[in-house]
mmCIF file of C-alpha atoms in Angstrom:
data_model
loop_
_atom_site.group_PDB
_atom_site.id
_atom_site.type_symbol
_atom_site.label_atom_id
_atom_site.label_comp_id
_atom_site.label_asym_id
_atom_site.label_seq_id
_atom_site.Cartn_x
_atom_site.Cartn_y
_atom_site.Cartn_z
ATOM 1 C CA MET A 202 18.201 -64.395 -75.986
ATOM 2 C CA ASN A 203 20.842 -63.811 -78.636
ATOM 3 C CA ASP A 204 23.532 -61.151 -78.264
ATOM 4 C CA GLU A 205 21.770 -58.519 -80.359
ATOM 5 C CA THR A 206 18.644 -58.890 -78.240
ATOM 6 C CA LEU A 207 20.726 -58.516 -75.080
ATOM 7 C CA ILE A 208 22.320 -55.322 -76.404
ATOM 8 C CA ARG A 209 18.954 -53.851 -77.281
ATOM 9 C CA ALA A 210 17.656 -54.787 -73.831
ATOM 10 C CA ALA A 211 20.638 -53.047 -72.200
ATOM 11 C CA LEU A 212 19.935 -49.857 -74.143
ATOM 12 C CA ALA A 213 16.267 -50.030 -73.195
ATOM 13 C CA ALA A 214 17.332 -50.474 -69.571
ATOM 14 C CA TRP A 215 19.539 -47.374 -69.860
ATOM 15 C CA HIS A 216 16.641 -45.314 -71.149
ATOM 16 C CA ALA A 217 14.220 -46.642 -68.513
ATOM 17 C CA ALA A 218 16.684 -45.997 -65.673
ATOM 18 C CA PHE A 219 17.329 -42.439 -66.862
ATOM 19 C CA CYS A 220 13.610 -41.695 -67.144
ATOM 20 C CA ARG A 221 12.949 -42.894 -63.601
ATOM 21 C CA LYS A 222 16.019 -40.871 -62.481
ATOM 22 C CA ASP A 223 17.941 -43.856 -61.143
ATOM 23 C CA ALA A 224 21.656 -42.999 -61.370
ATOM 24 C CA ASP A 225 22.745 -46.314 -59.792
ATOM 25 C CA ALA A 226 20.907 -48.342 -62.440
ATOM 26 C CA VAL A 227 22.358 -46.254 -65.276
ATOM 27 C CA CYS A 228 25.937 -46.537 -64.004
ATOM 28 C CA ALA A 229 25.559 -50.289 -63.413
ATOM 29 C CA LEU A 230 25.422 -50.712 -67.199
ATOM 30 C CA TYR A 231 29.021 -49.450 -67.579
ATOM 31 C CA ALA A 232 32.320 -51.258 -67.135
ATOM 32 C CA PRO A 233 34.539 -49.672 -64.443
ATOM 33 C CA ASP A 234 37.063 -48.557 -67.092
ATOM 34 C CA ALA A 235 34.449 -47.145 -69.496
ATOM 35 C CA VAL A 236 35.313 -43.900 -71.331
ATOM 36 C CA LEU A 237 32.519 -41.448 -72.121
ATOM 37 C CA PHE A 238 32.487 -38.679 -74.733
ATOM 38 C CA ASP A 239 29.411 -36.859 -73.515
ATOM 39 C CA ALA A 240 27.513 -33.924 -75.036
ATOM 40 C CA ILE A 241 28.198 -32.124 -71.737
ATOM 41 C CA PRO A 242 31.842 -31.245 -70.872
ATOM 42 C CA PRO A 243 34.431 -32.429 -70.147
ATOM 43 C CA PHE A 244 35.548 -33.946 -73.448
ATOM 44 C CA SER A 245 36.333 -37.275 -71.820
ATOM 45 C CA ASP A 246 34.846 -38.742 -68.662
ATOM 46 C CA GLY A 247 34.244 -41.984 -66.775
ATOM 47 C CA PRO A 248 31.377 -43.619 -64.841
ATOM 48 C CA GLY A 249 32.113 -41.479 -61.783
ATOM 49 C CA GLY A 250 31.757 -38.290 -63.773
ATOM 50 C CA LEU A 251 28.571 -39.630 -65.341
ATOM 51 C CA ARG A 252 27.065 -40.297 -61.917
ATOM 52 C CA ALA A 253 27.819 -36.722 -60.835
ATOM 53 C CA LYS A 254 26.178 -35.316 -63.979
ATOM 54 C CA LEU A 255 23.090 -37.477 -63.515
ATOM 55 C CA THR A 256 22.528 -36.553 -59.895
ATOM 56 C CA GLY A 257 23.029 -32.914 -60.820
ATOM 57 C CA CYS A 258 20.574 -32.834 -63.712
ATOM 58 C CA PHE A 259 17.805 -35.201 -62.503
ATOM 59 C CA PRO A 260 16.143 -32.555 -60.272
ATOM 60 C CA TYR A 261 15.491 -30.485 -63.408
ATOM 61 C CA PHE A 262 13.499 -33.278 -65.079
ATOM 62 C CA PRO A 263 9.832 -33.857 -64.273
ATOM 63 C CA ASP A 264 8.295 -37.240 -63.559
ATOM 64 C CA GLY A 265 6.868 -39.149 -66.485
ATOM 65 C CA PHE A 266 9.128 -38.091 -69.378
ATOM 66 C CA ALA A 267 10.427 -40.537 -71.986
ATOM 67 C CA ILE A 268 13.145 -41.104 -74.598
ATOM 68 C CA GLU A 269 12.391 -41.542 -78.318
ATOM 69 C CA THR A 270 14.943 -43.286 -80.555
ATOM 70 C CA ARG A 271 15.386 -43.473 -84.315
ATOM 71 C CA ASP A 272 17.453 -45.668 -86.595
ATOM 72 C CA LEU A 273 18.830 -47.942 -83.865
ATOM 73 C CA ALA A 274 21.342 -50.412 -85.318
ATOM 74 C CA VAL A 275 23.289 -53.107 -83.428
ATOM 75 C CA HIS A 276 26.374 -54.956 -84.694
ATOM 76 C CA VAL A 277 27.917 -57.883 -82.774
ATOM 77 C CA GLY A 278 31.366 -59.342 -83.436
ATOM 78 C CA GLY A 279 32.859 -61.757 -80.925
ATOM 79 C CA ALA A 280 33.308 -60.191 -77.502
ATOM 80 C CA LEU A 281 32.544 -56.656 -78.763
ATOM 81 C CA ALA A 282 29.340 -55.071 -79.967
ATOM 82 C CA ALA A 283 28.434 -51.604 -81.235
ATOM 83 C CA ALA A 284 25.125 -49.750 -81.374
ATOM 84 C CA HIS A 285 24.198 -46.348 -82.762
ATOM 85 C CA CYS A 286 20.992 -44.299 -82.941
ATOM 86 C CA LEU A 287 19.446 -40.853 -82.844
ATOM 87 C CA TRP A 288 17.403 -39.949 -79.777
ATOM 88 C CA ARG A 289 15.611 -37.178 -77.932
ATOM 89 C CA PHE A 290 13.613 -36.546 -74.775
ATOM 90 C CA THR A 291 9.817 -36.405 -75.015
ATOM 91 C CA GLY A 292 7.072 -35.542 -72.532
ATOM 92 C CA LEU A 293 8.920 -32.522 -71.121
ATOM 93 C CA PRO A 294 7.152 -29.229 -70.334
ATOM 94 C CA PRO A 295 7.016 -26.654 -73.146
ATOM 95 C CA GLY A 296 10.218 -24.640 -73.281
ATOM 96 C CA HIS A 297 12.283 -27.170 -71.301
ATOM 97 C CA PRO A 298 15.889 -26.855 -72.604
ATOM 98 C CA ALA A 299 16.345 -30.632 -72.884
ATOM 99 C CA GLY A 300 13.235 -31.058 -75.000
ATOM 100 C CA ARG A 301 14.211 -29.057 -78.080
ATOM 101 C CA HIS A 302 16.968 -31.125 -79.700
ATOM 102 C CA TRP A 303 18.032 -34.475 -81.090
ATOM 103 C CA LEU A 304 21.286 -36.174 -80.082
ATOM 104 C CA ARG A 305 23.320 -38.928 -81.705
ATOM 105 C CA SER A 306 24.811 -41.821 -79.733
ATOM 106 C CA SER A 307 27.393 -44.498 -80.482
ATOM 107 C CA THR A 308 27.838 -47.155 -77.799
ATOM 108 C CA LEU A 309 30.497 -49.869 -77.609
ATOM 109 C CA PHE A 310 29.823 -52.963 -75.474
ATOM 110 C CA ARG A 311 32.189 -55.682 -74.219
ATOM 111 C CA GLN A 312 31.345 -59.035 -72.698
ATOM 112 C CA HIS A 313 32.258 -59.125 -69.022
ATOM 113 C CA ALA A 314 31.430 -62.037 -66.692
ATOM 114 C CA GLY A 315 28.535 -63.111 -68.879
ATOM 115 C CA ARG A 316 27.113 -59.609 -69.308
ATOM 116 C CA TRP A 317 27.350 -56.960 -71.993
ATOM 117 C CA LEU A 318 28.706 -53.768 -70.388
ATOM 118 C CA ILE A 319 29.298 -50.376 -71.956
ATOM 119 C CA VAL A 320 32.992 -49.581 -72.418
ATOM 120 C CA HIS A 321 32.610 -46.511 -74.617
ATOM 121 C CA ASP A 322 29.673 -44.124 -74.895
ATOM 122 C CA HIS A 323 29.712 -41.185 -77.329
ATOM 123 C CA CYS A 324 26.800 -38.750 -77.214
ATOM 124 C CA SER A 325 26.914 -35.506 -79.188
ATOM 125 C CA ALA A 326 25.216 -33.102 -81.568
ATOM 126 C CA PRO A 327 26.734 -31.855 -84.841
ATOM 127 C CA PHE A 328 27.543 -28.165 -85.196
ATOM 128 C CA ASN A 329 27.193 -25.549 -87.878
ATOM 129 C CA PRO A 330 30.730 -24.491 -88.895
ATOM 130 C CA TYR A 331 29.443 -21.085 -90.046
ATOM 131 C CA THR A 332 27.881 -20.163 -86.681
ATOM 132 C CA GLU A 333 29.832 -22.515 -84.348
ATOM 133 C CA LYS A 334 26.505 -23.463 -82.741
ATOM 134 C CA ALA A 335 25.075 -26.944 -82.149
ATOM 135 C CA VAL A 336 22.559 -28.190 -84.717
ATOM 136 C CA LEU A 337 19.440 -29.201 -82.790
ATOM 137 C CA THR A 338 17.213 -30.247 -85.691
ATOM 138 C CA LEU A 339 17.129 -33.186 -88.101
ATOM 139 C CA ASP A 340 16.469 -30.696 -90.928
ATOM 140 C CA VAL A 341 19.873 -30.822 -92.650
ATOM 141 C CA ASP A 342 19.264 -27.756 -94.809
ATOM 142 C CA ALA A 343 18.295 -25.618 -91.823
ATOM 143 C CA GLY A 344 21.155 -26.910 -89.725
ATOM 144 C CA LEU A 345 23.888 -26.165 -92.254
ATOM 145 C CA ALA A 346 22.644 -22.902 -93.727
ATOM 146 C CA PRO A 347 25.418 -20.299 -93.654
ATOM 147 C CA ALA A 348 24.721 -17.329 -91.445
ATOM 148 C CA GLY A 349 26.080 -14.871 -93.987
ATOM 149 C CA CYS A 350 25.618 -11.117 -93.791
ATOM 150 C CA GLY A 351 21.924 -10.582 -94.455
ATOM 151 C CA ASP A 352 21.435 -14.265 -95.355
ATOM 152 C CA PRO A 353 18.962 -16.473 -93.441
ATOM 153 C CA GLY A 354 20.615 -18.986 -91.185
ATOM 154 C CA GLY A 355 18.968 -18.730 -87.812
ATOM 155 C CA ALA A 356 21.813 -16.763 -86.226
ATOM 156 C CA ASN A 357 21.979 -13.160 -85.140
ATOM 157 C CA PRO A 358 23.886 -11.065 -87.707
ATOM 158 C CA VAL A 359 26.412 -9.501 -85.309
ATOM 159 C CA GLY A 360 28.957 -11.906 -83.883
ATOM 160 C CA TRP A 361 31.818 -9.821 -82.397
ATOM 161 C CA PHE A 362 32.885 -6.332 -81.407
ATOM 162 C CA GLU A 363 36.191 -4.586 -80.884
ATOM 163 C CA LEU A 364 37.205 -1.442 -78.984
ATOM 164 C CA TYR A 365 40.270 0.116 -80.587
ATOM 165 C CA VAL A 366 42.909 1.435 -78.233
ATOM 166 C CA ALA A 367 46.226 3.275 -78.470
ATOM 167 C CA ASP A 368 47.647 1.965 -75.181
ATOM 168 C CA MET A 369 46.610 -1.624 -74.405
ATOM 169 C CA ASP A 370 47.854 -1.697 -70.811
ATOM 170 C CA ARG A 371 46.057 1.555 -70.020
ATOM 171 C CA ALA A 372 42.823 0.345 -71.621
ATOM 172 C CA LYS A 373 42.857 -2.984 -69.784
ATOM 173 C CA ALA A 374 43.472 -1.204 -66.494
ATOM 174 C CA PHE A 375 40.504 1.086 -67.141
ATOM 175 C CA TYR A 376 38.000 -1.692 -67.925
ATOM 176 C CA ALA A 377 39.328 -3.821 -65.059
ATOM 177 C CA ALA A 378 38.880 -0.909 -62.653
ATOM 178 C CA VAL A 379 35.438 0.155 -63.871
ATOM 179 C CA PHE A 380 33.825 -3.242 -64.550
ATOM 180 C CA GLY A 381 36.094 -5.811 -62.926
ATOM 181 C CA PHE A 382 36.767 -7.495 -66.269
ATOM 182 C CA GLU A 383 39.613 -9.961 -66.684
ATOM 183 C CA PHE A 384 41.059 -10.180 -70.182
ATOM 184 C CA THR A 385 42.421 -13.152 -72.122
ATOM 185 C CA ARG A 386 45.183 -12.701 -74.702
ATOM 186 C CA LEU A 387 44.060 -14.208 -78.003
ATOM 187 C CA GLU A 388 46.671 -15.832 -80.206
ATOM 188 C CA SER A 389 46.482 -13.608 -83.256
ATOM 189 C CA PRO A 390 48.771 -11.551 -85.510
ATOM 190 C CA ILE A 391 47.083 -8.443 -84.029
ATOM 191 C CA ASP A 392 47.207 -7.308 -80.390
ATOM 192 C CA LEU A 393 43.898 -8.681 -79.131
ATOM 193 C CA TRP A 394 42.655 -9.072 -75.551
ATOM 194 C CA ALA A 395 39.186 -10.623 -75.154
ATOM 195 C CA PHE A 396 36.505 -9.584 -72.737
ATOM 196 C CA PRO A 397 35.028 -12.471 -70.683
ATOM 197 C CA MET A 398 33.392 -15.064 -72.952
ATOM 198 C CA GLN A 399 30.780 -17.581 -71.765
ATOM 199 C CA PRO A 400 30.251 -20.493 -74.222
ATOM 200 C CA GLY A 401 26.522 -20.914 -74.764
ATOM 201 C CA GLY A 402 25.738 -17.658 -72.967
ATOM 202 C CA HIS A 403 23.449 -14.913 -74.226
ATOM 203 C CA GLY A 404 24.719 -11.951 -76.194
ATOM 204 C CA ILE A 405 28.106 -11.518 -77.818
ATOM 205 C CA SER A 406 31.610 -10.842 -76.624
ATOM 206 C CA GLY A 407 34.495 -8.887 -78.034
ATOM 207 C CA ALA A 408 37.957 -7.574 -77.401
ATOM 208 C CA LEU A 409 40.248 -4.632 -76.940
ATOM 209 C CA ALA A 410 42.301 -4.369 -80.119
ATOM 210 C CA ARG A 411 45.372 -2.455 -81.245
ATOM 211 C CA ILE A 412 45.813 -2.463 -85.041
ATOM 212 C CA ASP A 413 48.017 -0.123 -87.035
ATOM 213 C CA GLY A 414 45.912 2.309 -89.013
ATOM 214 C CA LEU A 415 42.765 1.899 -86.888
ATOM 215 C CA ASP A 416 42.893 4.493 -84.151
ATOM 216 C CA PRO A 417 40.610 5.012 -81.149
ATOM 217 C CA GLY A 418 37.989 7.733 -81.279
ATOM 218 C CA GLY A 419 35.322 8.186 -83.932
ATOM 219 C CA SER A 420 35.035 4.576 -85.120
ATOM 220 C CA SER A 421 36.462 3.307 -81.824
ATOM 221 C CA VAL A 422 33.794 0.592 -81.507
ATOM 222 C CA LEU A 423 33.691 -1.766 -84.479
ATOM 223 C CA VAL A 424 30.793 -4.143 -85.022
ATOM 224 C CA TYR A 425 31.615 -7.363 -86.886
ATOM 225 C CA PHE A 426 29.082 -9.066 -89.090
ATOM 226 C CA THR A 427 29.434 -12.833 -89.424
ATOM 227 C CA CYS A 428 29.845 -14.125 -92.994
ATOM 228 C CA ALA A 429 30.607 -17.366 -94.787
ATOM 229 C CA ASP A 430 33.395 -15.616 -96.732
ATOM 230 C CA CYS A 431 34.043 -11.989 -95.794
ATOM 231 C CA ALA A 432 35.668 -11.292 -99.173
ATOM 232 C CA VAL A 433 32.267 -11.683 -100.809
ATOM 233 C CA GLN A 434 30.583 -9.031 -98.681
ATOM 234 C CA ALA A 435 33.629 -6.728 -99.003
ATOM 235 C CA GLY A 436 33.300 -6.969 -102.787
ATOM 236 C CA ARG A 437 29.605 -6.148 -102.612
ATOM 237 C CA ALA A 438 30.296 -3.132 -100.398
ATOM 238 C CA ALA A 439 32.831 -1.731 -102.873
ATOM 239 C CA SER A 440 30.250 -1.841 -105.649
ATOM 240 C CA HIS A 441 27.395 -0.371 -103.606
ATOM 241 C CA GLY A 442 28.800 2.908 -102.317
ATOM 242 C CA GLY A 443 31.151 1.546 -99.649
ATOM 243 C CA THR A 444 34.918 1.601 -99.313
ATOM 244 C CA VAL A 445 37.141 -1.341 -98.443
ATOM 245 C CA VAL A 446 39.620 -0.123 -95.845
ATOM 246 C CA LYS A 447 41.383 -3.433 -95.244
ATOM 247 C CA PRO A 448 40.690 -6.354 -97.621
ATOM 248 C CA LYS A 449 40.223 -9.853 -96.225
ATOM 249 C CA PHE A 450 43.211 -11.023 -94.193
ATOM 250 C CA SER A 451 43.977 -13.885 -91.841
ATOM 251 C CA ILE A 452 43.840 -13.612 -88.057
ATOM 252 C CA GLY A 453 45.300 -17.078 -87.578
ATOM 253 C CA GLN A 454 43.180 -19.838 -86.024
ATOM 254 C CA TYR A 455 40.251 -17.406 -85.635
ATOM 255 C CA GLY A 456 39.609 -17.140 -89.377
ATOM 256 C CA HIS A 457 39.606 -13.998 -91.546
ATOM 257 C CA ILE A 458 38.380 -10.423 -91.229
ATOM 258 C CA ALA A 459 37.956 -7.379 -93.451
ATOM 259 C CA HIS A 460 37.237 -3.729 -92.675
ATOM 260 C CA LEU A 461 35.114 -1.332 -94.685
ATOM 261 C CA ARG A 462 33.152 1.864 -94.515
ATOM 262 C CA ASP A 463 29.490 1.768 -95.394
ATOM 263 C CA SER A 464 27.683 4.250 -97.627
ATOM 264 C CA GLU A 465 27.379 6.677 -94.690
ATOM 265 C CA GLY A 466 31.046 6.489 -93.713
ATOM 266 C CA ASN A 467 30.618 4.147 -90.740
ATOM 267 C CA MET A 468 33.431 1.672 -90.182
ATOM 268 C CA ILE A 469 32.249 -1.933 -89.835
ATOM 269 C CA GLY A 470 34.003 -5.281 -89.744
ATOM 270 C CA LEU A 471 33.384 -8.623 -91.423
ATOM 271 C CA HIS A 472 34.410 -11.991 -90.013
ATOM 272 C CA SER A 473 34.376 -15.435 -91.582
ATOM 273 C CA PRO A 474 35.808 -18.754 -90.377
ATOM 274 C CA ALA A 475 37.600 -19.263 -93.701
#
């Protein structure tokens, strides 16, 4: 067999070993010094970490599932070869979390003692920069639609909340005593301490905030609506019976926000990544 055929056979062996839940056979396809950029944290891992992930996830897979690939391409040059494709799991029970998305893989092989072994494996999904969520579909338009205020995009409209306080230390002590919360200081021009946040978890999180001009009481809980550009929605509010309290301003690496009152006098917030 030529080198391209050997590479394709190695990838087929990887898929077959995974589907029969054979961690040893999967890991045998990797060089000892292989580096993996997996879809599951950490950012960088090795064959040992892969083995631990496999043994941990295999019990959640049924017998008899399969892997479907698309657009597999293989390129061989000397002692190195590269392959890339799109793939997904098939044959899983309805509602199984691993059966609802496509992934993309790039795999680098190196000749070693007459064999092609994997030295780098990158598996990931793209993400929507407007919602910061993984894109699980091959429908590009659906995956990149902005989740603007009132605009369709597949995301819930509310993305953040803040409780305004006059004394940050006193407020943190209260919530720690009542609920057992631990707070994380967010790097921002405003005094912002986040409630616990679980990436990928249900619901939303928020923070205790101390901002000059926004006092506790009355509008002490502020709901933020996620936008592509919060200046756009602030402008609309001003022309539809609302009042812009604070125009769009930067909060550093976390993007931009604006504050306004709606037609009924309720204070609300807008957030956009840019």
